[in-house]
Coordinates of N, CA and C in Angstrom, one line a residue:
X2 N 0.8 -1.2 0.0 CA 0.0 0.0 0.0 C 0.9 1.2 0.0
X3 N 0.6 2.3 -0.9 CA 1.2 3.5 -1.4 C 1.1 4.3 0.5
X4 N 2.2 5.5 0.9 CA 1.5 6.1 2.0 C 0.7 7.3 1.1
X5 N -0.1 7.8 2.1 CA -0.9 8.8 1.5 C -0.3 10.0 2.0
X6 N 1.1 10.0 2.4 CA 2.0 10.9 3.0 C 2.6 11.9 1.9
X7 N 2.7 13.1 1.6 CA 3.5 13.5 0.6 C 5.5 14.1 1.0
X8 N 5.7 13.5 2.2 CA 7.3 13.7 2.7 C 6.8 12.4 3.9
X9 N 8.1 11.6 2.6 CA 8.8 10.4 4.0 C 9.7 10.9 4.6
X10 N 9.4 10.0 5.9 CA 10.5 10.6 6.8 C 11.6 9.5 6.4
X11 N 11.6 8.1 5.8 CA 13.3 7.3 5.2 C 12.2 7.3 3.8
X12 N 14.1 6.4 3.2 CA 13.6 5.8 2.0 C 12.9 4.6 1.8
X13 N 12.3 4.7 1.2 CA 11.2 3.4 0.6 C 12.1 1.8 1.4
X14 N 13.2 1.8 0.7 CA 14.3 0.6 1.1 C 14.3 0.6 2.7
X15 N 14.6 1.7 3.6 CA 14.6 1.9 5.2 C 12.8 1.9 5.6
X16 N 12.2 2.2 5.1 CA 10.8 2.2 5.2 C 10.3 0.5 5.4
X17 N 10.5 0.5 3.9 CA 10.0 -1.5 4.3 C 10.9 -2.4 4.7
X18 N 12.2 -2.2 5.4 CA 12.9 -3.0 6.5 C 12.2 -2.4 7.6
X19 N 12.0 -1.4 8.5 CA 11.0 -0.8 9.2 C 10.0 -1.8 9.4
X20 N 9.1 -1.9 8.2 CA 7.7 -2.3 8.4 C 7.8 -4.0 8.6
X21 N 9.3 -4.4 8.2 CA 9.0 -6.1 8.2 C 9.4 -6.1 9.7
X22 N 10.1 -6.1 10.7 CA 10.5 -5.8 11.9 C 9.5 -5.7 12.7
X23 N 8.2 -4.2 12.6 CA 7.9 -3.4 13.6 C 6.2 -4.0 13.3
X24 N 6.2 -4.9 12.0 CA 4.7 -5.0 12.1 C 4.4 -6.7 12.5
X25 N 5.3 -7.1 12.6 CA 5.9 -8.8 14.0 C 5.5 -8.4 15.0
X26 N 6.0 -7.5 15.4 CA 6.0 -6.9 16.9 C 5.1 -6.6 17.3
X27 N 4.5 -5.8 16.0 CA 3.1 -5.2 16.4 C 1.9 -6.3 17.0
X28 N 1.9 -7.4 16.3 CA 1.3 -8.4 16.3 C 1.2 -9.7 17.5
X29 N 2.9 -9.5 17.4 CA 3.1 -10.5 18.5 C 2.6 -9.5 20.7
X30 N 2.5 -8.0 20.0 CA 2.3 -7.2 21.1 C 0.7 -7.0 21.4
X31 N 0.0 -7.4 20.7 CA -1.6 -7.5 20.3 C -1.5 -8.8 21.2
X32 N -1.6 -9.6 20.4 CA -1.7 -11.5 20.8 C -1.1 -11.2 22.1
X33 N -0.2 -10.4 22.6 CA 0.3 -10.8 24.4 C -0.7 -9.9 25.2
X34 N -1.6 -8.7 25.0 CA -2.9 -8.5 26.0 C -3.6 -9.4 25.8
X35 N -4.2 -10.0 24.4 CA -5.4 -11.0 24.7 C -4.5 -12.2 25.7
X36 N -3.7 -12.8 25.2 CA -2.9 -13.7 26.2 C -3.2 -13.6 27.7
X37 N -2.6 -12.5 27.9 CA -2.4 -11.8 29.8 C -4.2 -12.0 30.3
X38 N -4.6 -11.3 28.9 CA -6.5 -11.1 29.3 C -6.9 -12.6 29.6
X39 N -6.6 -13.5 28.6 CA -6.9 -15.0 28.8 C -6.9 -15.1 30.3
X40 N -5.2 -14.8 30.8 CA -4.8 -15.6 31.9 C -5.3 -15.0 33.0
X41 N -5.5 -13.8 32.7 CA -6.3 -12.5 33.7 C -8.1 -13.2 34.5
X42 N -8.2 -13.3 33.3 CA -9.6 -14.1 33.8 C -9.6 -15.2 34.6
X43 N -8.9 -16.2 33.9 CA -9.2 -17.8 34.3 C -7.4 -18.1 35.5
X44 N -7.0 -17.7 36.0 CA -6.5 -17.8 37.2 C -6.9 -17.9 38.1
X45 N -6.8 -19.1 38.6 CA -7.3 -19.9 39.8 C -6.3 -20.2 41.5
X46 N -6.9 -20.2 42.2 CA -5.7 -20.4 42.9 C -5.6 -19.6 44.6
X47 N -5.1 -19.9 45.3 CA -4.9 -19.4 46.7 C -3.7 -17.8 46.1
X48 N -2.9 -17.5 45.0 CA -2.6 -16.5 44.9 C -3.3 -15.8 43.7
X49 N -4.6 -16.0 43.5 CA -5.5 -15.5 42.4 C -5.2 -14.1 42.6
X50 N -5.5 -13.4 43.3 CA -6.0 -11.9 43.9 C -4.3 -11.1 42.9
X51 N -3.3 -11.4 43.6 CA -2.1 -10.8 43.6 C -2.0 -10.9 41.5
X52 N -1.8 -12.1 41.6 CA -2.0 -12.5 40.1 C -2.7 -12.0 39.2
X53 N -4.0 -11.9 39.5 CA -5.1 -11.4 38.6 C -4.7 -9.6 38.5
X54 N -4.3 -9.1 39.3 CA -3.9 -7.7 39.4 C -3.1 -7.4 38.7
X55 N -1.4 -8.3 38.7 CA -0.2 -8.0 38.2 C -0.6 -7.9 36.7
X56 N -1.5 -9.0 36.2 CA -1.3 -9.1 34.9 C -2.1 -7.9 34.2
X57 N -3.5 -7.4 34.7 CA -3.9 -6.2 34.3 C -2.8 -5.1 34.4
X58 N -2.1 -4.9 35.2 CA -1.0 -4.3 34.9 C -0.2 -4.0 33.6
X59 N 0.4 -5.4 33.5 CA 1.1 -5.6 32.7 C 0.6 -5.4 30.8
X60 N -0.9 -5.5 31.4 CA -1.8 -5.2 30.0 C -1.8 -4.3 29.4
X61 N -2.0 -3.3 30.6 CA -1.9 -1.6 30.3 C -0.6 -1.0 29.7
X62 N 0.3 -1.7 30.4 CA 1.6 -1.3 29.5 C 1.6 -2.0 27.7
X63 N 1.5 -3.0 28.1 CA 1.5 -3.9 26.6 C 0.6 -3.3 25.3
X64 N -0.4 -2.7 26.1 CA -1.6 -2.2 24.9 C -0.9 -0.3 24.7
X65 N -0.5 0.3 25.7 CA 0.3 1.3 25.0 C 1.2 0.8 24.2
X66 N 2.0 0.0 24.5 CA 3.4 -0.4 23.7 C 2.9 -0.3 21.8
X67 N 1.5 -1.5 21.8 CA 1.4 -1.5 20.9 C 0.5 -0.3 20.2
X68 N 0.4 0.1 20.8 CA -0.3 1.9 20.4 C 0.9 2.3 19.5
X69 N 1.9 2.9 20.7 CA 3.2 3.2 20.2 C 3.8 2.8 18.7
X70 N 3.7 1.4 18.7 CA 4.5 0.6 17.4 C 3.5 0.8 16.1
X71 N 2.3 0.6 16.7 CA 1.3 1.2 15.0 C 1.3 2.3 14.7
X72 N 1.3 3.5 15.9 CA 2.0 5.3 15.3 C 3.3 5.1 14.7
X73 N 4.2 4.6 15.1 CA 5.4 4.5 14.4 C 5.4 4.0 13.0
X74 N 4.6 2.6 12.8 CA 4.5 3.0 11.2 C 3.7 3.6 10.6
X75 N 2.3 4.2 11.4 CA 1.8 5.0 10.4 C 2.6 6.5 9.8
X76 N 3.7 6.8 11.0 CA 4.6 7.9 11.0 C 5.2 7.6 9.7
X77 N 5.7 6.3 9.2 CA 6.0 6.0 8.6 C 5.8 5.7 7.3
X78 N 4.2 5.6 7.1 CA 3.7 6.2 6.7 C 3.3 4.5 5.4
X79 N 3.1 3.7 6.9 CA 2.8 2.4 6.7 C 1.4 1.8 7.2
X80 N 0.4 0.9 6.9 CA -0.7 1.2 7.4 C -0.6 -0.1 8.1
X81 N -0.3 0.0 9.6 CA -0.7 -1.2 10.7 C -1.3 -2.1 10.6
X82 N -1.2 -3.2 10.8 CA -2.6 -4.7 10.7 C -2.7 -5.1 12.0
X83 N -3.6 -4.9 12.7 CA -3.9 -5.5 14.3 C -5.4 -6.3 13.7
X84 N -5.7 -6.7 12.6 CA -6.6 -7.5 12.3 C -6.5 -9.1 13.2
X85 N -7.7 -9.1 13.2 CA -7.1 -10.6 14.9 C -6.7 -11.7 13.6
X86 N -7.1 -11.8 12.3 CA -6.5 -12.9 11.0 C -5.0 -12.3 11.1
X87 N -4.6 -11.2 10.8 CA -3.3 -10.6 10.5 C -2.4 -11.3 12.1
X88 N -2.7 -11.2 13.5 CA -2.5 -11.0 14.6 C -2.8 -12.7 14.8
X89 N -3.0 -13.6 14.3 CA -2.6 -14.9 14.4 C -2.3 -15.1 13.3
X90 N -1.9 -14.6 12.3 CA -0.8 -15.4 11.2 C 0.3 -14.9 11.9
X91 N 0.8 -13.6 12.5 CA 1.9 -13.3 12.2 C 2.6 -13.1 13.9
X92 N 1.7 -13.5 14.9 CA 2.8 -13.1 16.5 C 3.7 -14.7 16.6
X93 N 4.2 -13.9 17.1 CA 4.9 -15.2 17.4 C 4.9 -15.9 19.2
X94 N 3.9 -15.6 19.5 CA 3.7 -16.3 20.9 C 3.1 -18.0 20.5
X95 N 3.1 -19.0 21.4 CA 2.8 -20.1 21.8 C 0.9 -20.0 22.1
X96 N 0.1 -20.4 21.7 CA -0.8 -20.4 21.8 C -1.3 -20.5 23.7
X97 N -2.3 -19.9 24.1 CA -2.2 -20.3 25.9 C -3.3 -21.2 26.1
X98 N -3.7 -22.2 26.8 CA -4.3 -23.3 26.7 C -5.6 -22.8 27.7
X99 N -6.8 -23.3 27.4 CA -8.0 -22.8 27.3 C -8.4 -23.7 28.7
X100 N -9.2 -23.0 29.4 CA -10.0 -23.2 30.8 C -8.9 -22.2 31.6
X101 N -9.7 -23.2 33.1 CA -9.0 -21.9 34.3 C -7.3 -22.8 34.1
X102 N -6.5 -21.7 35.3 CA -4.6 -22.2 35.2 C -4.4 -21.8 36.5
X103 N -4.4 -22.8 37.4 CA -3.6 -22.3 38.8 C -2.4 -21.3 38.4
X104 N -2.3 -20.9 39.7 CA -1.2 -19.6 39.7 C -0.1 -19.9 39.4
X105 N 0.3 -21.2 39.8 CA 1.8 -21.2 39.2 C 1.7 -21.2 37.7
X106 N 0.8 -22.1 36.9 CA 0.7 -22.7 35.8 C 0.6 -20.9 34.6
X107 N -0.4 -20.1 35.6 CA -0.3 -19.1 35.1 C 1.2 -17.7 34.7
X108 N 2.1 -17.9 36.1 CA 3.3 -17.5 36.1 C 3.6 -17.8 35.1
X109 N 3.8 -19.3 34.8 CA 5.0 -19.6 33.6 C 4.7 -19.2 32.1
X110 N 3.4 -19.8 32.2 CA 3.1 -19.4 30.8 C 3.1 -17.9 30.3
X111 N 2.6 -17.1 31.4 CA 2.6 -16.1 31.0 C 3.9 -15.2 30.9
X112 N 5.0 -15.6 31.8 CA 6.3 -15.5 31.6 C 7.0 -15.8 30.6
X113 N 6.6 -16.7 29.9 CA 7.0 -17.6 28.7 C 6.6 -17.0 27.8
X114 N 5.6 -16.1 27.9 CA 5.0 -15.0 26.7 C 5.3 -14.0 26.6
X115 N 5.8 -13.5 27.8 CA 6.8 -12.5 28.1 C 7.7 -12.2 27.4
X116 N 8.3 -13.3 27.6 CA 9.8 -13.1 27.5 C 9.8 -13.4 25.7
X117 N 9.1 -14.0 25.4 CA 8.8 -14.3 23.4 C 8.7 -13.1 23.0
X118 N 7.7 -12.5 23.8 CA 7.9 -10.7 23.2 C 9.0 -10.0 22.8
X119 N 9.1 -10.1 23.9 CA 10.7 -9.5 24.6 C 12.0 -10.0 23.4
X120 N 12.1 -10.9 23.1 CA 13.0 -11.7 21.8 C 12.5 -10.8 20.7
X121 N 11.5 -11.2 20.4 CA 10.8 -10.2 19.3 C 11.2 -8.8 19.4
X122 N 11.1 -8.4 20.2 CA 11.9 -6.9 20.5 C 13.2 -6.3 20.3
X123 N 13.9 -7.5 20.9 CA 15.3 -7.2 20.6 C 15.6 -7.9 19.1
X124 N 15.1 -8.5 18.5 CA 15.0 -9.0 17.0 C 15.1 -7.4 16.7
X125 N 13.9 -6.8 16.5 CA 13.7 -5.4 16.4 C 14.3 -4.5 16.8
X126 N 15.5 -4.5 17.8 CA 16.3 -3.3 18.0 C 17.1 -3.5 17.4
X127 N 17.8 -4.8 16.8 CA 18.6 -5.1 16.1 C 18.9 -4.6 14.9
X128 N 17.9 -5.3 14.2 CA 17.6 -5.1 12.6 C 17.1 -3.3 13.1
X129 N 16.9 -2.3 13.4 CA 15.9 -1.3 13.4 C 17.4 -0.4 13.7
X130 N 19.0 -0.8 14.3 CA 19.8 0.1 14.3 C 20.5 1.2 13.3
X131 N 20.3 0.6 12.1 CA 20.7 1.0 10.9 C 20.2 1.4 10.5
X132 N 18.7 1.5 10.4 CA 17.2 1.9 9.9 C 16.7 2.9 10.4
X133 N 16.0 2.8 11.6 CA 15.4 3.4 12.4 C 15.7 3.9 13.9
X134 N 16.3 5.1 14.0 CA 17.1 5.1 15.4 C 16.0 5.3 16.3
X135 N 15.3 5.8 15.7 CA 14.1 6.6 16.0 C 12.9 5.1 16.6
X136 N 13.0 4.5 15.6 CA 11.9 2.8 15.9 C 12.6 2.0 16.8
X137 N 14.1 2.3 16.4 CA 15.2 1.3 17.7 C 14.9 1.8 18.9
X138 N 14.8 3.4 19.3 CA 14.9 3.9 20.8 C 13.1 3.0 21.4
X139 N 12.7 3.5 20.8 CA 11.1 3.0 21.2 C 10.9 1.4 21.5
X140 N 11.5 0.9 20.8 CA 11.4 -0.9 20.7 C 12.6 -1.1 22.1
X141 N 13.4 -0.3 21.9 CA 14.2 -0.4 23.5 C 13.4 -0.3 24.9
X142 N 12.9 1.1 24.9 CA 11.6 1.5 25.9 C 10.9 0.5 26.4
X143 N 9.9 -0.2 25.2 CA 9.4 -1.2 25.8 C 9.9 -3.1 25.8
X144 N 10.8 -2.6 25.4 CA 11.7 -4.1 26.2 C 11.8 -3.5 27.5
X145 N 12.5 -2.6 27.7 CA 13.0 -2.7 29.1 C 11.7 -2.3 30.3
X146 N 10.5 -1.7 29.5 CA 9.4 -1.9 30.4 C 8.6 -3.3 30.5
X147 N 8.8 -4.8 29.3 CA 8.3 -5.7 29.7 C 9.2 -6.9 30.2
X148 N 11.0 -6.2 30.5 CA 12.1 -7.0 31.1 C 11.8 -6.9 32.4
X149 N 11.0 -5.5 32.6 CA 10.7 -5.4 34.3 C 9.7 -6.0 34.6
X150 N 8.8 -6.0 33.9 CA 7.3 -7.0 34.1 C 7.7 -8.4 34.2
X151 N 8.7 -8.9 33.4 CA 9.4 -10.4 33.3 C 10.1 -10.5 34.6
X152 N 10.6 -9.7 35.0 CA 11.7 -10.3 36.4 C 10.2 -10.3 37.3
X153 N 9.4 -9.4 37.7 CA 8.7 -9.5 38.6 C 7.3 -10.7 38.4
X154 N 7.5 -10.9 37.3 CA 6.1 -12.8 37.3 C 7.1 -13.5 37.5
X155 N 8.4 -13.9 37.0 CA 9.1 -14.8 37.4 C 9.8 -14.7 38.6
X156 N 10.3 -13.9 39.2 CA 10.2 -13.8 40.7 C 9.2 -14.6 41.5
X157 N 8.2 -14.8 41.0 CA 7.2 -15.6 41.6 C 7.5 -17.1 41.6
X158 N 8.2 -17.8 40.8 CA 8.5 -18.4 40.6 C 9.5 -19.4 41.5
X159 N 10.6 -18.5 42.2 CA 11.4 -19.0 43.3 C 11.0 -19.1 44.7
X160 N 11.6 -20.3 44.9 CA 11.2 -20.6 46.1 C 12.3 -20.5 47.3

């Protein structure tokens, strides 16, 4: 799709490395609130309360993040897919398994989704150095806001 922009901010070539990068992310950052939402609900367990809380948390940050990543390519002057077809072809999370998940079962999994993000992210600071310093700083931002979310569910974890 043409932008309907009349001044890019890169060239076409830095534009669509941009959009193969940042529109993964986007996707795989969609699929991790419905995920968290999944596990938000159906958490079971003598630490439900604490659990059920962290993860709305962690929602609110996730659903800005991916705010953030669809302005960045429309800046770019790229048109976002958060289509829930587009948003399971293309995240790269593990599917989360359906009914209620005691707490621990919840921790991991949802740590485990975490941190897949999180890969995906630094995939994207990577490739995004040369490109995008501007899509690198951002994709840094929220790694290091869901590295913090990741130490604190896994923290739960030790005993």
């Amino acid at each position: 799709m043409t932008s309907p922009f009349k001044r890019s901010i890169l060239d076409q070539q830095a534009t669509d490395g941009c959009a193969s990068v940042l529109s993964p992310a986007l996707s795989t950052l969609v699929d991790l609130a419905l995920v968290l939402k999944q596990a938000h609900w159906n958490v079971v367990g003598k630490h439900f309360h604490p659990i059920h809380e962290q993860l709305d948390e962690i929602v609110d940050t996730v659903q800005e993040a991916s705010d953030s990543i669809a302005e960045r390519l429309v800046q770019l002057g790229v048109s976002p897919d958060g289509r829930a077809a587009t948003v399971a072809g293309d995240s790269k999370l593990a599917a989360f398994p359906e009914g209620f998940q005691g707490g621990e079962a919840t921790i991991q999994l949802t740590s485990d989704a975490v941190k897949c993000t999180i890969d995906v992210l630094r995939f994207a600071i990577a490739a995004l150095g040369d490109l995008d310093p501007i899509g690198e700083d951002l994709c840094i931002g929220i790694s290091a806001d869901l590295e913090k979310h990741l130490w604190m569910l896994q923290a739960q974890e030790c005993e």
